Amino acid sequence: MESFSDRLLTQHQALWQAMQQHRFVVDIEHDRLPDSVFNRYLVFEGNFVATAIAIFALAVSKAPGIRQQRWLIGVLNALVDTQIAWFEAVLARRGIQPADYPDDLPGVSAFRDGMLKVAQQGSYAEIITLMFGAEWMYYHWCLRVSAQSQQDPDVRRWVEMHAEDEFHQQAQWLKTELDQCALTLSAAQQAQLSQLYACVLQWEIDFHSAAYPESAHD
């Protein structure tokens, strides 16, 4: 029997493939991502870490039990202790001034504000759907791209971080947790999560498109 999370992947295969074959992803896969695009992306993604911390903190507060809270607090610790430190180091190493890359573009704000609003107003299952949508997608394209070489060590490390077993375990936990949540939901509630999952994939597509300078003039 197909799991709920696998059913989401089947239902939204067009959006899934659009993200897996996104220009940003393919440019990294073929080792041709412009430095300016990666620099801009690092600012956008680095800023989003703060939002991700807020989202996972809300997940902790809405979690049904200590088992889930223990795992989610571990994720929070990794975001605070590892991810933020990595972004601080890479921005400094590359001489990136965040002020040079305003993140008020529609593709960036829609992702950030949409994710945070759902986490604030929605249920635990909705938060898990958000993060499953983002992390399962990221793991799969990074795993594929990691088979190729990237000359820029920062690009390479970014890919590796999301292709490693530790990140896979986190993405798999979200997938399993989403399937557990779905068992307690009505068909209508499951349909709402499916719509939310589609939104997350579209937000991700638009967020990555925003890293290209011409997107600012769309």
PDB file of C-alpha atoms in Angstrom:
ATOM      1  CA  MET A   1       0.000   0.000   0.000  1.00  0.00           C
ATOM      2  CA  GLU A   2       1.327   3.413  -0.986  1.00  0.00           C
ATOM      3  CA  SER A   3       2.215   5.608   1.983  1.00  0.00           C
ATOM      4  CA  PHE A   4       0.714   9.069   2.335  1.00  0.00           C
ATOM      5  CA  SER A   5       4.060  10.773   1.697  1.00  0.00           C
ATOM      6  CA  ASP A   6       4.632   8.682  -1.436  1.00  0.00           C
ATOM      7  CA  ARG A   7       1.150   9.571  -2.598  1.00  0.00           C
ATOM      8  CA  LEU A   8       2.044  13.250  -2.297  1.00  0.00           C
ATOM      9  CA  LEU A   9       5.105  12.655  -4.448  1.00  0.00           C
ATOM     10  CA  THR A  10       2.967  10.905  -7.053  1.00  0.00           C
ATOM     11  CA  GLN A  11       0.245  13.551  -7.032  1.00  0.00           C
ATOM     12  CA  HIS A  12       2.698  16.407  -7.494  1.00  0.00           C
ATOM     13  CA  GLN A  13       5.278  14.780  -9.724  1.00  0.00           C
ATOM     14  CA  ALA A  14       5.300  17.702 -12.189  1.00  0.00           C
ATOM     15  CA  LEU A  15       6.278  20.178  -9.471  1.00  0.00           C
ATOM     16  CA  TRP A  16       8.768  17.695  -8.021  1.00  0.00           C
ATOM     17  CA  GLN A  17      10.479  17.317 -11.381  1.00  0.00           C
ATOM     18  CA  ALA A  18      10.419  21.076 -11.968  1.00  0.00           C
ATOM     19  CA  MET A  19      12.450  21.519  -8.776  1.00  0.00           C
ATOM     20  CA  GLN A  20      14.727  18.546  -9.446  1.00  0.00           C
ATOM     21  CA  GLN A  21      15.554  20.044 -12.862  1.00  0.00           C
ATOM     22  CA  HIS A  22      15.574  23.677 -11.738  1.00  0.00           C
ATOM     23  CA  ARG A  23      18.140  25.916 -13.402  1.00  0.00           C
ATOM     24  CA  PHE A  24      19.919  26.372 -10.077  1.00  0.00           C
ATOM     25  CA  VAL A  25      20.204  22.615  -9.589  1.00  0.00           C
ATOM     26  CA  VAL A  26      21.286  21.884 -13.151  1.00  0.00           C
ATOM     27  CA  ASP A  27      23.864  24.680 -13.085  1.00  0.00           C
ATOM     28  CA  ILE A  28      25.448  23.093 -10.004  1.00  0.00           C
ATOM     29  CA  GLU A  29      25.219  19.640 -11.547  1.00  0.00           C
ATOM     30  CA  HIS A  30      27.133  20.876 -14.603  1.00  0.00           C
ATOM     31  CA  ASP A  31      29.523  22.987 -12.486  1.00  0.00           C
ATOM     32  CA  ARG A  32      28.537  26.243 -14.151  1.00  0.00           C
ATOM     33  CA  LEU A  33      26.697  28.118 -11.395  1.00  0.00           C
ATOM     34  CA  PRO A  34      27.821  31.780 -11.517  1.00  0.00           C
ATOM     35  CA  ASP A  35      29.513  33.008  -8.342  1.00  0.00           C
ATOM     36  CA  SER A  36      27.101  35.935  -8.177  1.00  0.00           C
ATOM     37  CA  VAL A  37      24.106  33.595  -8.162  1.00  0.00           C
ATOM     38  CA  PHE A  38      25.542  31.390  -5.426  1.00  0.00           C
ATOM     39  CA  ASN A  39      26.495  34.446  -3.360  1.00  0.00           C
ATOM     40  CA  ARG A  40      22.984  35.830  -3.641  1.00  0.00           C
ATOM     41  CA  TYR A  41      21.516  32.444  -2.791  1.00  0.00           C
ATOM     42  CA  LEU A  42      23.729  32.156   0.299  1.00  0.00           C
ATOM     43  CA  VAL A  43      22.329  35.425   1.620  1.00  0.00           C
ATOM     44  CA  PHE A  44      18.738  34.358   0.978  1.00  0.00           C
ATOM     45  CA  GLU A  45      19.230  30.879   2.429  1.00  0.00           C
ATOM     46  CA  GLY A  46      21.269  32.135   5.368  1.00  0.00           C
ATOM     47  CA  ASN A  47      18.510  34.560   6.263  1.00  0.00           C
ATOM     48  CA  PHE A  48      15.971  31.762   6.030  1.00  0.00           C
ATOM     49  CA  VAL A  49      17.774  29.771   8.722  1.00  0.00           C
ATOM     50  CA  ALA A  50      16.311  32.156  11.300  1.00  0.00           C
ATOM     51  CA  THR A  51      12.850  31.408   9.915  1.00  0.00           C
ATOM     52  CA  ALA A  52      13.563  27.673   9.994  1.00  0.00           C
ATOM     53  CA  ILE A  53      14.508  27.968  13.660  1.00  0.00           C
ATOM     54  CA  ALA A  54      11.169  29.639  14.361  1.00  0.00           C
ATOM     55  CA  ILE A  55       9.314  26.945  12.389  1.00  0.00           C
ATOM     56  CA  PHE A  56      10.977  24.060  14.230  1.00  0.00           C
ATOM     57  CA  ALA A  57      10.436  25.815  17.568  1.00  0.00           C
ATOM     58  CA  LEU A  58       6.732  25.983  16.749  1.00  0.00           C
ATOM     59  CA  ALA A  59       6.852  22.289  15.845  1.00  0.00           C
ATOM     60  CA  VAL A  60       8.288  21.543  19.284  1.00  0.00           C
ATOM     61  CA  SER A  61       5.468  23.476  20.942  1.00  0.00           C
ATOM     62  CA  LYS A  62       2.792  21.653  18.906  1.00  0.00           C
ATOM     63  CA  ALA A  63       4.353  18.189  18.939  1.00  0.00           C
ATOM     64  CA  PRO A  64       2.159  15.413  20.381  1.00  0.00           C
ATOM     65  CA  GLY A  65       4.810  13.891  22.639  1.00  0.00           C
ATOM     66  CA  ILE A  66       8.336  13.819  24.014  1.00  0.00           C
ATOM     67  CA  ARG A  67       9.574  11.484  21.258  1.00  0.00           C
ATOM     68  CA  GLN A  68       8.889  14.096  18.614  1.00  0.00           C
ATOM     69  CA  GLN A  69      10.094  16.943  20.791  1.00  0.00           C
ATOM     70  CA  ARG A  70      13.414  15.233  21.443  1.00  0.00           C
ATOM     71  CA  TRP A  71      14.112  14.837  17.731  1.00  0.00           C
ATOM     72  CA  LEU A  72      12.958  18.350  16.845  1.00  0.00           C
ATOM     73  CA  ILE A  73      15.092  19.908  19.574  1.00  0.00           C
ATOM     74  CA  GLY A  74      18.058  18.084  18.048  1.00  0.00           C
ATOM     75  CA  VAL A  75      17.228  19.702  14.708  1.00  0.00           C
ATOM     76  CA  LEU A  76      17.023  23.095  16.400  1.00  0.00           C
ATOM     77  CA  ASN A  77      20.414  22.595  18.005  1.00  0.00           C
ATOM     78  CA  ALA A  78      21.939  21.749  14.615  1.00  0.00           C
ATOM     79  CA  LEU A  79      20.435  24.862  13.042  1.00  0.00           C
ATOM     80  CA  VAL A  80      21.652  27.127  15.830  1.00  0.00           C
ATOM     81  CA  ASP A  81      25.076  25.575  16.407  1.00  0.00           C
ATOM     82  CA  THR A  82      26.080  24.315  12.945  1.00  0.00           C
ATOM     83  CA  GLN A  83      24.086  25.954  10.172  1.00  0.00           C
ATOM     84  CA  ILE A  84      24.306  29.536  11.390  1.00  0.00           C
ATOM     85  CA  ALA A  85      28.027  29.155  12.052  1.00  0.00           C
ATOM     86  CA  TRP A  86      28.556  27.744   8.545  1.00  0.00           C
ATOM     87  CA  PHE A  87      26.745  30.639   6.912  1.00  0.00           C
ATOM     88  CA  GLU A  88      28.665  33.187   8.978  1.00  0.00           C
ATOM     89  CA  ALA A  89      31.951  31.572   7.955  1.00  0.00           C
ATOM     90  CA  VAL A  90      31.143  31.187   4.266  1.00  0.00           C
ATOM     91  CA  LEU A  91      29.820  34.736   3.897  1.00  0.00           C
ATOM     92  CA  ALA A  92      32.974  36.078   5.539  1.00  0.00           C
ATOM     93  CA  ARG A  93      35.241  33.862   3.432  1.00  0.00           C
ATOM     94  CA  ARG A  94      33.574  34.956   0.202  1.00  0.00           C
ATOM     95  CA  GLY A  95      33.476  38.620   1.217  1.00  0.00           C
ATOM     96  CA  ILE A  96      29.693  38.739   0.864  1.00  0.00           C
ATOM     97  CA  GLN A  97      27.863  41.750   2.267  1.00  0.00           C
ATOM     98  CA  PRO A  98      24.219  40.734   2.813  1.00  0.00           C
ATOM     99  CA  ALA A  99      23.125  44.334   2.312  1.00  0.00           C
ATOM    100  CA  ASP A 100      24.245  44.025  -1.309  1.00  0.00           C
ATOM    101  CA  TYR A 101      21.593  41.370  -1.896  1.00  0.00           C
ATOM    102  CA  PRO A 102      18.209  42.594  -0.638  1.00  0.00           C
ATOM    103  CA  ASP A 103      15.942  39.637   0.077  1.00  0.00           C
ATOM    104  CA  ASP A 104      12.636  41.446  -0.420  1.00  0.00           C
ATOM    105  CA  LEU A 105      12.079  39.746  -3.782  1.00  0.00           C
ATOM    106  CA  PRO A 106       8.661  38.078  -4.240  1.00  0.00           C
ATOM    107  CA  GLY A 107      10.153  34.587  -4.560  1.00  0.00           C
ATOM    108  CA  VAL A 108      12.052  34.986  -1.295  1.00  0.00           C
ATOM    109  CA  SER A 109       9.338  36.656   0.750  1.00  0.00           C
ATOM    110  CA  ALA A 110       6.624  34.247  -0.424  1.00  0.00           C
ATOM    111  CA  PHE A 111       8.692  31.270   0.732  1.00  0.00           C
ATOM    112  CA  ARG A 112       9.714  32.819   4.042  1.00  0.00           C
ATOM    113  CA  ASP A 113       6.351  34.351   4.934  1.00  0.00           C
ATOM    114  CA  GLY A 114       4.291  31.443   3.614  1.00  0.00           C
ATOM    115  CA  MET A 115       6.242  28.857   5.582  1.00  0.00           C
ATOM    116  CA  LEU A 116       6.198  30.905   8.789  1.00  0.00           C
ATOM    117  CA  LYS A 117       2.485  31.724   8.559  1.00  0.00           C
ATOM    118  CA  VAL A 118       1.562  28.056   8.185  1.00  0.00           C
ATOM    119  CA  ALA A 119       3.795  27.133  11.123  1.00  0.00           C
ATOM    120  CA  GLN A 120       2.240  29.850  13.293  1.00  0.00           C
ATOM    121  CA  GLN A 121      -1.391  29.215  12.410  1.00  0.00           C
ATOM    122  CA  GLY A 122      -1.380  25.567  11.379  1.00  0.00           C
ATOM    123  CA  SER A 123      -1.190  22.187  13.025  1.00  0.00           C
ATOM    124  CA  TYR A 124       1.747  19.963  13.844  1.00  0.00           C
ATOM    125  CA  ALA A 125       0.934  17.856  10.765  1.00  0.00           C
ATOM    126  CA  GLU A 126       1.057  20.969   8.589  1.00  0.00           C
ATOM    127  CA  ILE A 127       4.488  21.922   9.944  1.00  0.00           C
ATOM    128  CA  ILE A 128       5.776  18.415   9.264  1.00  0.00           C
ATOM    129  CA  THR A 129       4.383  18.678   5.719  1.00  0.00           C
ATOM    130  CA  LEU A 130       6.263  21.955   5.231  1.00  0.00           C
ATOM    131  CA  MET A 131       9.598  20.569   6.286  1.00  0.00           C
ATOM    132  CA  PHE A 132       9.145  17.206   4.576  1.00  0.00           C
ATOM    133  CA  GLY A 133       8.408  19.072   1.351  1.00  0.00           C
ATOM    134  CA  ALA A 134      11.576  21.121   1.635  1.00  0.00           C
ATOM    135  CA  GLU A 135      14.030  18.548   2.984  1.00  0.00           C
ATOM    136  CA  TRP A 136      13.032  15.433   1.026  1.00  0.00           C
ATOM    137  CA  MET A 137      13.273  17.483  -2.166  1.00  0.00           C
ATOM    138  CA  TYR A 138      16.664  18.909  -1.178  1.00  0.00           C
ATOM    139  CA  TYR A 139      18.128  15.559  -0.239  1.00  0.00           C
ATOM    140  CA  HIS A 140      17.215  14.019  -3.580  1.00  0.00           C
ATOM    141  CA  TRP A 141      18.654  16.680  -5.836  1.00  0.00           C
ATOM    142  CA  CYS A 142      21.795  17.022  -3.731  1.00  0.00           C
ATOM    143  CA  LEU A 143      22.333  13.270  -3.702  1.00  0.00           C
ATOM    144  CA  ARG A 144      22.130  13.213  -7.491  1.00  0.00           C
ATOM    145  CA  VAL A 145      24.336  16.267  -7.954  1.00  0.00           C
ATOM    146  CA  SER A 146      26.930  15.001  -5.468  1.00  0.00           C
ATOM    147  CA  ALA A 147      27.888  12.330  -8.010  1.00  0.00           C
ATOM    148  CA  GLN A 148      29.329  15.143 -10.141  1.00  0.00           C
ATOM    149  CA  SER A 149      32.245  17.419  -9.274  1.00  0.00           C
ATOM    150  CA  GLN A 150      32.052  21.074  -8.274  1.00  0.00           C
ATOM    151  CA  GLN A 151      35.175  23.225  -8.454  1.00  0.00           C
ATOM    152  CA  ASP A 152      33.957  25.790  -5.935  1.00  0.00           C
ATOM    153  CA  PRO A 153      34.612  24.203  -2.499  1.00  0.00           C
ATOM    154  CA  ASP A 154      31.725  26.098  -0.907  1.00  0.00           C
ATOM    155  CA  VAL A 155      29.258  24.882  -3.521  1.00  0.00           C
ATOM    156  CA  ARG A 156      30.636  21.376  -3.100  1.00  0.00           C
ATOM    157  CA  ARG A 157      30.287  21.474   0.668  1.00  0.00           C
ATOM    158  CA  TRP A 158      26.732  22.796   0.398  1.00  0.00           C
ATOM    159  CA  VAL A 159      25.790  19.859  -1.796  1.00  0.00           C
ATOM    160  CA  GLU A 160      27.566  17.359   0.450  1.00  0.00           C
ATOM    161  CA  MET A 161      25.855  18.666   3.584  1.00  0.00           C
ATOM    162  CA  HIS A 162      22.491  17.775   2.096  1.00  0.00           C
ATOM    163  CA  ALA A 163      23.546  14.444   0.597  1.00  0.00           C
ATOM    164  CA  GLU A 164      25.099  13.022   3.755  1.00  0.00           C
ATOM    165  CA  ASP A 165      23.488  10.323   5.850  1.00  0.00           C
ATOM    166  CA  GLU A 166      22.760  12.703   8.728  1.00  0.00           C
ATOM    167  CA  PHE A 167      20.584  14.902   6.524  1.00  0.00           C
ATOM    168  CA  HIS A 168      18.966  11.845   4.951  1.00  0.00           C
ATOM    169  CA  GLN A 169      18.017  10.586   8.414  1.00  0.00           C
ATOM    170  CA  GLN A 170      16.396  13.933   9.178  1.00  0.00           C
ATOM    171  CA  ALA A 171      14.463  13.943   5.898  1.00  0.00           C
ATOM    172  CA  GLN A 172      13.443  10.311   6.430  1.00  0.00           C
ATOM    173  CA  TRP A 173      12.247  11.097   9.957  1.00  0.00           C
ATOM    174  CA  LEU A 174       9.993  13.826   8.562  1.00  0.00           C
ATOM    175  CA  LYS A 175       8.655  11.444   5.911  1.00  0.00           C
ATOM    176  CA  THR A 176       7.871   8.744   8.483  1.00  0.00           C
ATOM    177  CA  GLU A 177       6.382  11.285  10.874  1.00  0.00           C
ATOM    178  CA  LEU A 178       4.139  12.672   8.145  1.00  0.00           C
ATOM    179  CA  ASP A 179       2.865   9.177   7.383  1.00  0.00           C
ATOM    180  CA  GLN A 180       2.091   8.694  11.085  1.00  0.00           C
ATOM    181  CA  CYS A 181       0.226  12.004  11.219  1.00  0.00           C
ATOM    182  CA  ALA A 182      -1.823  11.109   8.132  1.00  0.00           C
ATOM    183  CA  LEU A 183      -3.179   7.975   9.823  1.00  0.00           C
ATOM    184  CA  THR A 184      -5.200  10.145  12.209  1.00  0.00           C
ATOM    185  CA  LEU A 185      -6.545  12.570   9.585  1.00  0.00           C
ATOM    186  CA  SER A 186      -9.717  12.592   7.535  1.00  0.00           C
ATOM    187  CA  ALA A 187      -9.670  12.487   3.736  1.00  0.00           C
ATOM    188  CA  ALA A 188     -10.421  16.218   3.667  1.00  0.00           C
ATOM    189  CA  GLN A 189      -7.531  16.967   6.019  1.00  0.00           C
ATOM    190  CA  GLN A 190      -5.210  14.815   3.930  1.00  0.00           C
ATOM    191  CA  ALA A 191      -6.299  16.733   0.842  1.00  0.00           C
ATOM    192  CA  GLN A 192      -5.409  19.996   2.592  1.00  0.00           C
ATOM    193  CA  LEU A 193      -1.923  18.662   3.337  1.00  0.00           C
ATOM    194  CA  SER A 194      -1.567  17.668  -0.314  1.00  0.00           C
ATOM    195  CA  GLN A 195      -2.373  21.232  -1.366  1.00  0.00           C
ATOM    196  CA  LEU A 196       0.116  22.551   1.172  1.00  0.00           C
ATOM    197  CA  TYR A 197       2.803  20.210  -0.128  1.00  0.00           C
ATOM    198  CA  ALA A 198       2.260  21.565  -3.639  1.00  0.00           C
ATOM    199  CA  CYS A 199       2.607  25.106  -2.290  1.00  0.00           C
ATOM    200  CA  VAL A 200       5.920  24.245  -0.635  1.00  0.00           C
ATOM    201  CA  LEU A 201       7.370  22.871  -3.872  1.00  0.00           C
ATOM    202  CA  GLN A 202       6.245  25.958  -5.794  1.00  0.00           C
ATOM    203  CA  TRP A 203       7.671  28.242  -3.100  1.00  0.00           C
ATOM    204  CA  GLU A 204      10.971  26.367  -3.366  1.00  0.00           C
ATOM    205  CA  ILE A 205      11.026  26.752  -7.152  1.00  0.00           C
ATOM    206  CA  ASP A 206      10.401  30.506  -6.917  1.00  0.00           C
ATOM    207  CA  PHE A 207      12.910  30.896  -4.065  1.00  0.00           C
ATOM    208  CA  HIS A 208      15.713  29.326  -6.100  1.00  0.00           C
ATOM    209  CA  SER A 209      14.743  31.331  -9.181  1.00  0.00           C
ATOM    210  CA  ALA A 210      15.180  34.509  -7.133  1.00  0.00           C
ATOM    211  CA  ALA A 211      18.924  33.837  -6.893  1.00  0.00           C
ATOM    212  CA  TYR A 212      19.264  34.821 -10.544  1.00  0.00           C
ATOM    213  CA  PRO A 213      19.559  38.602 -11.005  1.00  0.00           C
ATOM    214  CA  GLU A 214      17.008  38.853 -13.811  1.00  0.00           C
ATOM    215  CA  SER A 215      14.347  37.579 -11.403  1.00  0.00           C
ATOM    216  CA  ALA A 216      14.481  40.938  -9.631  1.00  0.00           C
ATOM    217  CA  HIS A 217      13.046  42.514 -12.766  1.00  0.00           C
ATOM    218  CA  ASP A 218      10.345  39.960 -13.530  1.00  0.00           C
TER     219      ASP A 218
END
